[in-house]
PDB file of C-alpha atoms in Angstrom:
ATOM      1  CA  MET A   1     -78.410 -16.853 109.031  1.00 57.00           C
ATOM      2  CA  SER A   2     -76.688 -20.037 107.906  1.00 73.00           C
ATOM      3  CA  PHE A   3     -77.001 -19.031 104.250  1.00 70.00           C
ATOM      4  CA  TYR A   4     -75.463 -15.635 105.028  1.00 73.00           C
ATOM      5  CA  ARG A   5     -72.433 -17.226 106.743  1.00 75.00           C
ATOM      6  CA  LEU A   6     -71.919 -19.659 103.892  1.00 73.00           C
ATOM      7  CA  PHE A   7     -72.141 -16.816 101.374  1.00 73.00           C
ATOM      8  CA  LEU A   8     -69.703 -14.672 103.366  1.00 71.00           C
ATOM      9  CA  LEU A   9     -67.249 -17.563 103.695  1.00 72.00           C
ATOM     10  CA  SER A  10     -67.356 -18.270  99.953  1.00 76.00           C
ATOM     11  CA  VAL A  11     -66.793 -14.560  99.136  1.00 68.00           C
ATOM     12  CA  ILE A  12     -63.769 -14.467 101.460  1.00 73.00           C
ATOM     13  CA  LEU A  13     -62.298 -17.637  99.960  1.00 65.00           C
ATOM     14  CA  VAL A  14     -62.797 -16.468  96.378  1.00 67.00           C
ATOM     15  CA  SER A  15     -61.332 -13.035  97.081  1.00 66.00           C
ATOM     16  CA  ALA A  16     -58.335 -14.630  98.836  1.00 61.00           C
ATOM     17  CA  GLY A  17     -57.596 -16.449  95.588  1.00 60.00           C
ATOM     18  CA  PHE A  18     -57.171 -13.116  93.802  1.00 60.00           C
ATOM     19  CA  LEU A  19     -54.707 -11.690  96.315  1.00 60.00           C
ATOM     20  CA  PRO A  20     -51.063 -11.695  95.251  1.00 58.00           C
ATOM     21  CA  GLY A  21     -49.026 -14.594  96.581  1.00 56.00           C
ATOM     22  CA  CYS A  22     -45.556 -14.667  98.003  1.00 56.00           C
ATOM     23  CA  GLY A  23     -43.819 -15.045  94.630  1.00 55.00           C
ATOM     24  CA  TYR A  24     -44.004 -18.796  94.170  1.00 54.00           C
ATOM     25  CA  HIS A  25     -45.294 -20.165  90.934  1.00 51.00           C
ATOM     26  CA  VAL A  26     -45.898 -23.586  89.444  1.00 55.00           C
ATOM     27  CA  GLY A  27     -43.946 -24.585  86.366  1.00 56.00           C
ATOM     28  CA  SER A  28     -40.576 -25.481  85.004  1.00 60.00           C
ATOM     29  CA  ILE A  29     -37.374 -24.053  86.444  1.00 67.00           C
ATOM     30  CA  SER A  30     -35.300 -25.085  83.445  1.00 67.00           C
ATOM     31  CA  HIS A  31     -33.045 -22.814  81.415  1.00 69.00           C
ATOM     32  CA  PRO A  32     -35.203 -20.311  79.494  1.00 74.00           C
ATOM     33  CA  GLN A  33     -33.423 -21.019  76.178  1.00 80.00           C
ATOM     34  CA  ILE A  34     -33.831 -24.780  76.432  1.00 88.00           C
ATOM     35  CA  LYS A  35     -37.190 -26.138  75.373  1.00 92.00           C
ATOM     36  CA  SER A  36     -36.307 -29.601  74.044  1.00 94.00           C
ATOM     37  CA  VAL A  37     -33.974 -32.488  74.798  1.00 95.00           C
ATOM     38  CA  ALA A  38     -32.703 -35.536  72.942  1.00 96.00           C
ATOM     39  CA  ILE A  39     -31.065 -38.676  74.264  1.00 96.00           C
ATOM     40  CA  ALA A  40     -28.048 -39.952  72.366  1.00 96.00           C
ATOM     41  CA  ASP A  41     -27.356 -43.675  72.117  1.00 95.00           C
ATOM     42  CA  VAL A  42     -26.349 -44.912  75.551  1.00 96.00           C
ATOM     43  CA  LYS A  43     -23.039 -46.730  75.705  1.00 97.00           C
ATOM     44  CA  ASN A  44     -22.728 -49.843  77.831  1.00 96.00           C
ATOM     45  CA  GLU A  45     -19.314 -50.727  79.262  1.00 96.00           C
ATOM     46  CA  THR A  46     -20.589 -53.578  81.418  1.00 95.00           C
ATOM     47  CA  TYR A  47     -21.586 -57.187  80.907  1.00 93.00           C
ATOM     48  CA  GLU A  48     -25.204 -56.348  81.751  1.00 91.00           C
ATOM     49  CA  VAL A  49     -26.967 -56.894  78.438  1.00 91.00           C
ATOM     50  CA  LEU A  50     -30.069 -54.783  79.100  1.00 89.00           C
ATOM     51  CA  ALA A  51     -28.330 -51.816  80.718  1.00 94.00           C
ATOM     52  CA  ALA A  52     -28.094 -49.404  77.767  1.00 95.00           C
ATOM     53  CA  ALA A  53     -31.557 -50.098  76.378  1.00 95.00           C
ATOM     54  CA  LEU A  54     -33.202 -49.839  79.788  1.00 95.00           C
ATOM     55  CA  LEU A  55     -31.446 -46.590  80.661  1.00 96.00           C
ATOM     56  CA  ARG A  56     -32.383 -44.936  77.365  1.00 96.00           C
ATOM     57  CA  SER A  57     -35.991 -46.072  77.619  1.00 96.00           C
ATOM     58  CA  ILE A  58     -36.437 -45.063  81.264  1.00 96.00           C
ATOM     59  CA  LEU A  59     -34.610 -41.768  80.721  1.00 96.00           C
ATOM     60  CA  ALA A  60     -37.031 -40.888  77.903  1.00 96.00           C
ATOM     61  CA  GLU A  61     -39.956 -41.840  80.124  1.00 96.00           C
ATOM     62  CA  ARG A  62     -38.694 -39.666  82.985  1.00 95.00           C
ATOM     63  CA  PHE A  63     -38.184 -36.623  80.713  1.00 94.00           C
ATOM     64  CA  GLN A  64     -41.764 -37.040  79.519  1.00 94.00           C
ATOM     65  CA  PHE A  65     -43.004 -37.440  83.090  1.00 94.00           C
ATOM     66  CA  ASP A  66     -41.108 -34.318  84.230  1.00 91.00           C
ATOM     67  CA  ASN A  67     -42.605 -32.400  81.286  1.00 89.00           C
ATOM     68  CA  SER A  68     -40.137 -29.494  81.582  1.00 89.00           C
ATOM     69  CA  LEU A  69     -38.483 -30.279  78.263  1.00 92.00           C
ATOM     70  CA  LYS A  70     -39.959 -31.744  75.112  1.00 93.00           C
ATOM     71  CA  LEU A  71     -38.333 -34.988  73.995  1.00 94.00           C
ATOM     72  CA  THR A  72     -37.287 -34.748  70.346  1.00 94.00           C
ATOM     73  CA  SER A  73     -34.693 -35.922  67.810  1.00 94.00           C
ATOM     74  CA  MET A  74     -31.013 -35.023  68.072  1.00 93.00           C
ATOM     75  CA  GLU A  75     -31.245 -32.749  65.015  1.00 94.00           C
ATOM     76  CA  ARG A  76     -34.011 -30.603  66.532  1.00 94.00           C
ATOM     77  CA  ALA A  77     -33.036 -30.649  70.215  1.00 94.00           C
ATOM     78  CA  ASP A  78     -31.784 -27.670  72.201  1.00 93.00           C
ATOM     79  CA  CYS A  79     -29.656 -30.010  74.336  1.00 93.00           C
ATOM     80  CA  ILE A  80     -28.506 -33.615  74.087  1.00 95.00           C
ATOM     81  CA  VAL A  81     -27.907 -36.070  76.936  1.00 96.00           C
ATOM     82  CA  TYR A  82     -24.923 -38.409  76.477  1.00 97.00           C
ATOM     83  CA  ALA A  83     -24.688 -41.334  78.890  1.00 97.00           C
ATOM     84  CA  ARG A  84     -22.395 -44.274  79.557  1.00 97.00           C
ATOM     85  CA  VAL A  85     -23.196 -47.169  81.893  1.00 97.00           C
ATOM     86  CA  THR A  86     -19.828 -47.702  83.571  1.00 97.00           C
ATOM     87  CA  LYS A  87     -20.607 -50.170  86.335  1.00 96.00           C
ATOM     88  CA  VAL A  88     -23.282 -52.620  87.417  1.00 95.00           C
ATOM     89  CA  SER A  89     -22.485 -54.401  90.658  1.00 94.00           C
ATOM     90  CA  ASN A  90     -24.380 -56.997  92.599  1.00 89.00           C
ATOM     91  CA  SER A  91     -23.739 -57.766  96.262  1.00 85.00           C
ATOM     92  CA  SER A  92     -25.478 -59.998  98.760  1.00 79.00           C
ATOM     93  CA  ILE A  93     -26.791 -58.175 101.802  1.00 79.00           C
ATOM     94  CA  SER A  94     -28.570 -60.890 103.800  1.00 75.00           C
ATOM     95  CA  TRP A  95     -28.205 -64.626 104.201  1.00 66.00           C
ATOM     96  CA  THR A  96     -30.333 -67.497 105.398  1.00 72.00           C
ATOM     97  CA  TYR A  97     -29.301 -70.698 107.118  1.00 67.00           C
ATOM     98  CA  ASN A  98     -29.897 -73.915 105.195  1.00 65.00           C
ATOM     99  CA  SER A  99     -30.830 -76.545 107.785  1.00 64.00           C
ATOM    100  CA  LYS A 100     -31.203 -79.380 105.252  1.00 63.00           C
ATOM    101  CA  THR A 101     -27.535 -80.246 105.462  1.00 61.00           C
ATOM    102  CA  ASP A 102     -25.389 -81.214 108.425  1.00 58.00           C
ATOM    103  CA  ASP A 103     -22.715 -78.598 107.832  1.00 61.00           C
ATOM    104  CA  GLU A 104     -23.181 -74.886 108.346  1.00 66.00           C
ATOM    105  CA  ASN A 105     -24.473 -73.734 104.998  1.00 70.00           C
ATOM    106  CA  TYR A 106     -25.662 -70.197 104.414  1.00 69.00           C
ATOM    107  CA  ARG A 107     -27.283 -68.950 101.231  1.00 68.00           C
ATOM    108  CA  ALA A 108     -27.731 -65.349 100.174  1.00 70.00           C
ATOM    109  CA  ASN A 109     -31.386 -64.441  99.987  1.00 77.00           C
ATOM    110  CA  GLU A 110     -31.270 -60.681  99.381  1.00 84.00           C
ATOM    111  CA  TYR A 111     -29.076 -58.727  96.998  1.00 84.00           C
ATOM    112  CA  GLN A 112     -28.388 -55.103  96.210  1.00 91.00           C
ATOM    113  CA  LEU A 113     -27.828 -54.097  92.594  1.00 93.00           C
ATOM    114  CA  THR A 114     -26.006 -50.800  92.042  1.00 95.00           C
ATOM    115  CA  VAL A 115     -25.655 -48.964  88.724  1.00 97.00           C
ATOM    116  CA  THR A 116     -23.163 -46.191  87.979  1.00 97.00           C
ATOM    117  CA  VAL A 117     -23.699 -43.962  84.950  1.00 97.00           C
ATOM    118  CA  GLU A 118     -21.465 -41.222  83.605  1.00 97.00           C
ATOM    119  CA  TYR A 119     -23.352 -38.502  81.737  1.00 97.00           C
ATOM    120  CA  LEU A 120     -23.071 -35.019  80.326  1.00 95.00           C
ATOM    121  CA  VAL A 121     -25.477 -32.672  78.591  1.00 94.00           C
ATOM    122  CA  ARG A 122     -24.396 -30.588  75.597  1.00 93.00           C
ATOM    123  CA  MET A 123     -26.041 -27.823  73.668  1.00 91.00           C
ATOM    124  CA  PRO A 124     -25.321 -28.312  69.941  1.00 90.00           C
ATOM    125  CA  GLY A 125     -22.834 -25.774  68.623  1.00 86.00           C
ATOM    126  CA  ARG A 126     -21.394 -24.880  72.006  1.00 86.00           C
ATOM    127  CA  GLY A 127     -18.032 -26.028  73.314  1.00 83.00           C
ATOM    128  CA  LYS A 128     -18.799 -25.987  77.012  1.00 89.00           C
ATOM    129  CA  PRO A 129     -21.362 -28.567  78.167  1.00 91.00           C
ATOM    130  CA  LEU A 130     -24.564 -27.436  79.843  1.00 89.00           C
ATOM    131  CA  VAL A 131     -24.020 -30.143  82.468  1.00 91.00           C
ATOM    132  CA  PRO A 132     -20.366 -31.165  82.785  1.00 93.00           C
ATOM    133  CA  LYS A 133     -19.356 -34.807  83.049  1.00 95.00           C
ATOM    134  CA  SER A 134     -21.015 -36.185  86.170  1.00 95.00           C
ATOM    135  CA  PHE A 135     -21.881 -39.504  87.734  1.00 97.00           C
ATOM    136  CA  ALA A 136     -25.272 -40.783  88.817  1.00 96.00           C
ATOM    137  CA  VAL A 137     -25.584 -43.831  91.056  1.00 97.00           C
ATOM    138  CA  GLY A 138     -28.756 -45.776  91.683  1.00 96.00           C
ATOM    139  CA  SER A 139     -29.388 -48.964  93.577  1.00 94.00           C
ATOM    140  CA  SER A 140     -32.191 -51.346  94.376  1.00 93.00           C
ATOM    141  CA  LYS A 141     -32.631 -54.483  96.462  1.00 90.00           C
ATOM    142  CA  TYR A 142     -34.153 -57.751  95.350  1.00 86.00           C
ATOM    143  CA  LEU A 143     -34.822 -61.140  96.883  1.00 82.00           C
ATOM    144  CA  PHE A 144     -33.451 -64.449  95.688  1.00 77.00           C
ATOM    145  CA  SER A 145     -36.689 -66.171  94.750  1.00 72.00           C
ATOM    146  CA  HIS A 146     -37.657 -69.082  92.531  1.00 72.00           C
ATOM    147  CA  ASP A 147     -36.519 -67.114  89.484  1.00 76.00           C
ATOM    148  CA  PRO A 148     -33.699 -64.760  90.501  1.00 77.00           C
ATOM    149  CA  ALA A 149     -33.346 -63.411  86.939  1.00 80.00           C
ATOM    150  CA  ILE A 150     -36.747 -61.723  87.168  1.00 85.00           C
ATOM    151  CA  GLY A 151     -35.840 -60.138  90.497  1.00 85.00           C
ATOM    152  CA  ARG A 152     -32.528 -58.930  89.068  1.00 87.00           C
ATOM    153  CA  VAL A 153     -34.160 -57.318  86.017  1.00 90.00           C
ATOM    154  CA  SER A 154     -36.721 -55.642  88.244  1.00 91.00           C
ATOM    155  CA  ALA A 155     -33.939 -54.295  90.477  1.00 91.00           C
ATOM    156  CA  LEU A 156     -32.033 -53.111  87.396  1.00 93.00           C
ATOM    157  CA  LYS A 157     -35.108 -51.182  86.249  1.00 94.00           C
ATOM    158  CA  GLN A 158     -35.497 -49.579  89.683  1.00 95.00           C
ATOM    159  CA  ALA A 159     -31.823 -48.621  89.813  1.00 96.00           C
ATOM    160  CA  MET A 160     -32.052 -47.128  86.299  1.00 96.00           C
ATOM    161  CA  LEU A 161     -35.146 -45.187  87.390  1.00 96.00           C
ATOM    162  CA  ARG A 162     -33.188 -43.624  90.252  1.00 96.00           C
ATOM    163  CA  VAL A 163     -30.281 -42.808  87.924  1.00 97.00           C
ATOM    164  CA  SER A 164     -32.661 -41.313  85.351  1.00 96.00           C
ATOM    165  CA  ASP A 165     -34.291 -39.082  87.953  1.00 96.00           C
ATOM    166  CA  GLN A 166     -30.867 -37.690  88.859  1.00 96.00           C
ATOM    167  CA  ILE A 167     -30.011 -37.026  85.198  1.00 96.00           C
ATOM    168  CA  VAL A 168     -33.370 -35.348  84.490  1.00 94.00           C
ATOM    169  CA  SER A 169     -33.010 -33.208  87.592  1.00 93.00           C
ATOM    170  CA  ALA A 170     -29.472 -32.147  86.634  1.00 93.00           C
ATOM    171  CA  THR A 171     -30.598 -31.328  83.084  1.00 92.00           C
ATOM    172  CA  THR A 172     -33.671 -29.293  83.969  1.00 90.00           C
ATOM    173  CA  GLU A 173     -31.971 -27.434  86.828  1.00 86.00           C
ATOM    174  CA  ALA A 174     -28.606 -26.975  85.108  1.00 72.00           C
ATOM    175  CA  TRP A 175     -28.448 -23.227  85.086  1.00 65.00           C
TER     176      TRP A 175
END
């Protein structure tokens, strides 16, 4: 009897897999004519030295992770992403009291780094951009530790990751 129930259950489950679904499917929702993307040189209008290189690198990584569009050269691409890092700001968001001195002395111990990027996506040979000029903003928090430069670079990478996700999403869902 137990074998019969197990067999019946497996037949029902297998046959349910062949029934038509409700119309959902797994896959890319990108423009049907766009199969590949290229990333132009990123311009950096800030004093943050690593900003352009990090954005370009992380943007390429996120397009590969998304896997909707193939990353290729500018000559072979169906669309090209142009980006400009316009602002990198750093603000303290929490402070700690320094009790080693007699006066009231507070030191920032947590910061928020925010990156603003202007971008647009063009299809070669077309006048109107696929994605018009837009802004993406990403931010990340970091602690003031023994080496604050490492924390700042890590926060910059996280902020660029958030910006890149917005750009990839806008590019793949542009139509």
